[in-house]
């Protein structure tokens, strides 16, 4: 019997937007994943608090963003755990929950470049293969070669959508239609997120 292939897709999702969805679907299809598990962090270790919406809002928006997709699911594991969210802690817990599953960590190429700064990167690659989505026209010269042999690359379209830009547009009262799924857009307006 084949092992369940689970892609762990972590992030602040502040807010989740259409580029997140497209990347997750491309990775799921190319890597033949049974499930993409979206994991909103409680607090990201490499970022300052800044404009981070409360964890329960980011969890709710992520649930709205993936609604109806049969191979996407959301976990509140990191939010329930609290504190700074470290991937190695999450992997340890997930492998207890999915002892027969194969967990693959979904990363952007930018995260691969800083992967050596993560907490316990050597243990991460012992526990999970890395699925890295490439940006067209980029090189890997500055990636730590220790980790490249543990990477499977997938192609993802270049989409100039960023959560930073979406938050800025919200502050300026500009439209975010077609940048986030409609249920997420309504949630942002209803809860007056990113207004100040």
XYZ file of C-alpha atoms in Angstrom:
196
model
C 0.000 0.000 0.000
C 1.424 3.395 -1.008
C 2.222 5.893 1.726
C 0.097 9.023 1.970
C 2.088 11.913 0.502
C 1.444 15.110 2.445
C 2.861 18.468 1.406
C 3.375 20.784 4.384
C 2.769 24.361 3.243
C 3.578 26.728 6.087
C 3.515 30.491 6.242
C 2.037 33.518 7.923
C -0.750 33.737 5.276
C -1.170 37.396 6.115
C -3.429 37.218 4.101
C -3.564 34.067 1.950
C -3.777 35.137 -1.695
C -4.207 33.716 -5.185
C -0.477 33.126 -5.722
C -0.459 30.868 -2.637
C -3.326 28.852 -4.100
C -1.758 28.548 -7.546
C 1.614 27.486 -6.136
C -0.012 24.918 -3.822
C -1.979 23.428 -6.714
C 1.039 23.330 -9.033
C 3.161 21.647 -6.354
C 0.372 19.178 -5.497
C -0.006 18.162 -9.128
C 3.677 17.979 -10.077
C 4.741 16.145 -6.893
C 1.655 13.889 -6.918
C 0.674 14.840 -3.386
C -2.386 13.302 -1.792
C -2.878 16.383 0.355
C -1.484 19.873 0.840
C -1.634 20.738 4.531
C -1.693 24.514 4.987
C -0.096 25.523 8.280
C -0.589 29.158 9.366
C 2.116 29.974 11.888
C 1.429 31.478 15.278
C 4.390 33.810 14.968
C 7.095 33.520 12.285
C 10.671 33.168 13.572
C 12.310 35.274 10.839
C 9.924 38.239 10.827
C 8.983 40.971 13.225
C 5.386 41.397 14.302
C 4.714 44.385 12.070
C 1.332 44.108 10.364
C 0.676 40.515 11.370
C -3.053 39.909 11.793
C -4.086 37.957 14.875
C -3.565 34.189 14.480
C -7.292 33.381 14.588
C -7.925 35.786 11.689
C -5.146 34.269 9.555
C -6.426 30.764 10.331
C -9.990 31.738 9.370
C -8.833 33.392 6.126
C -6.766 30.326 5.189
C -9.771 28.072 5.785
C -11.876 30.337 3.562
C -9.191 30.418 0.860
C -9.018 26.637 0.415
C -12.704 25.875 0.943
C -14.022 23.305 -1.489
C -10.652 21.927 -2.610
C -10.687 18.154 -2.018
C -6.898 17.882 -1.589
C -6.276 20.966 0.576
C -6.627 21.031 4.371
C -5.731 23.535 7.094
C -4.078 22.718 10.422
C -4.147 24.921 13.515
C -1.262 22.988 15.091
C 1.205 25.897 15.225
C -1.425 28.378 16.348
C -2.531 26.083 19.189
C 1.106 25.538 20.185
C 1.684 29.302 20.470
C 4.975 31.169 20.566
C 7.361 31.284 17.627
C 6.662 28.619 15.028
C 9.592 26.387 14.132
C 9.255 23.879 11.304
C 11.209 21.173 13.119
C 8.729 21.184 16.042
C 5.828 20.951 13.591
C 7.402 18.048 11.689
C 7.983 16.110 14.908
C 4.328 16.496 15.866
C 2.983 15.730 12.400
C 5.007 12.534 12.159
C 3.340 11.335 15.350
C -0.091 12.111 13.841
C 0.778 10.553 10.455
C 3.119 7.641 11.279
C 2.464 5.981 7.906
C 2.566 9.214 5.913
C 5.406 10.791 3.963
C 5.706 14.501 4.711
C 7.250 16.793 2.112
C 8.068 20.382 3.001
C 6.949 22.973 0.426
C 9.314 25.941 0.171
C 9.855 28.888 -2.087
C 13.293 29.270 -3.601
C 13.889 32.309 -1.353
C 13.393 30.087 1.707
C 15.837 27.518 0.348
C 18.509 30.223 0.259
C 18.060 30.924 3.980
C 17.355 27.315 4.963
C 20.755 26.989 6.703
C 19.586 29.638 9.222
C 16.497 27.652 10.239
C 16.355 25.791 13.529
C 17.905 22.305 13.111
C 17.922 22.185 9.286
C 19.818 18.862 9.259
C 17.042 17.188 11.247
C 14.412 18.760 8.987
C 15.941 17.108 5.914
C 16.201 13.784 7.744
C 12.486 13.961 8.437
C 11.135 15.473 5.197
C 12.062 15.919 1.564
C 12.057 19.507 0.337
C 9.727 20.496 -2.494
C 10.992 23.817 -3.788
C 9.138 25.916 -6.330
C 11.459 27.704 -8.703
C 11.251 31.278 -9.872
C 11.900 31.645 -13.607
C 15.354 33.028 -14.398
C 16.882 32.526 -10.937
C 20.075 30.667 -10.041
C 21.034 28.503 -7.068
C 24.610 29.683 -6.661
C 24.095 30.922 -3.106
C 22.240 27.821 -1.829
C 24.081 25.679 0.709
C 25.065 22.556 -1.301
C 24.444 20.278 1.705
C 20.723 20.663 1.175
C 20.430 20.519 -2.617
C 20.540 16.717 -2.741
C 17.376 16.644 -0.603
C 15.445 18.952 -2.937
C 12.893 18.160 -5.617
C 12.224 21.210 -7.755
C 8.806 22.046 -9.140
C 7.957 24.806 -11.555
C 5.541 27.504 -10.491
C 4.387 30.486 -12.531
C 5.864 33.872 -11.721
C 3.052 35.833 -10.084
C 3.684 39.344 -8.846
C 1.270 39.120 -5.933
C 2.511 39.750 -2.418
C 0.800 39.908 0.946
C 2.724 43.125 1.630
C 1.173 44.789 -1.412
C -2.301 43.537 -0.468
C -1.984 44.998 3.041
C -0.763 48.278 1.583
C -3.717 48.424 -0.804
C -6.076 47.819 2.145
C -4.521 50.741 4.053
C -4.916 52.957 0.996
C -8.541 51.941 0.436
C -7.666 50.384 -2.935
C -9.200 47.254 -4.445
C -7.841 43.804 -3.616
C -10.311 42.052 -5.914
C -8.620 39.271 -7.957
C -5.625 39.279 -5.588
C -7.314 37.204 -2.876
C -10.258 34.793 -3.069
C -13.586 36.602 -2.668
C -14.395 35.015 0.740
C -11.019 36.259 2.032
C -11.663 39.733 0.629
C -15.045 39.870 2.390
C -13.473 38.647 5.632
C -10.814 41.374 5.482
C -13.452 44.069 4.940
C -15.842 42.667 7.557
C -13.137 42.513 10.231
C -11.431 45.717 9.102
C -8.032 44.049 8.833
C -4.954 45.912 7.577
C -6.723 49.269 7.792
C -4.045 51.099 9.783
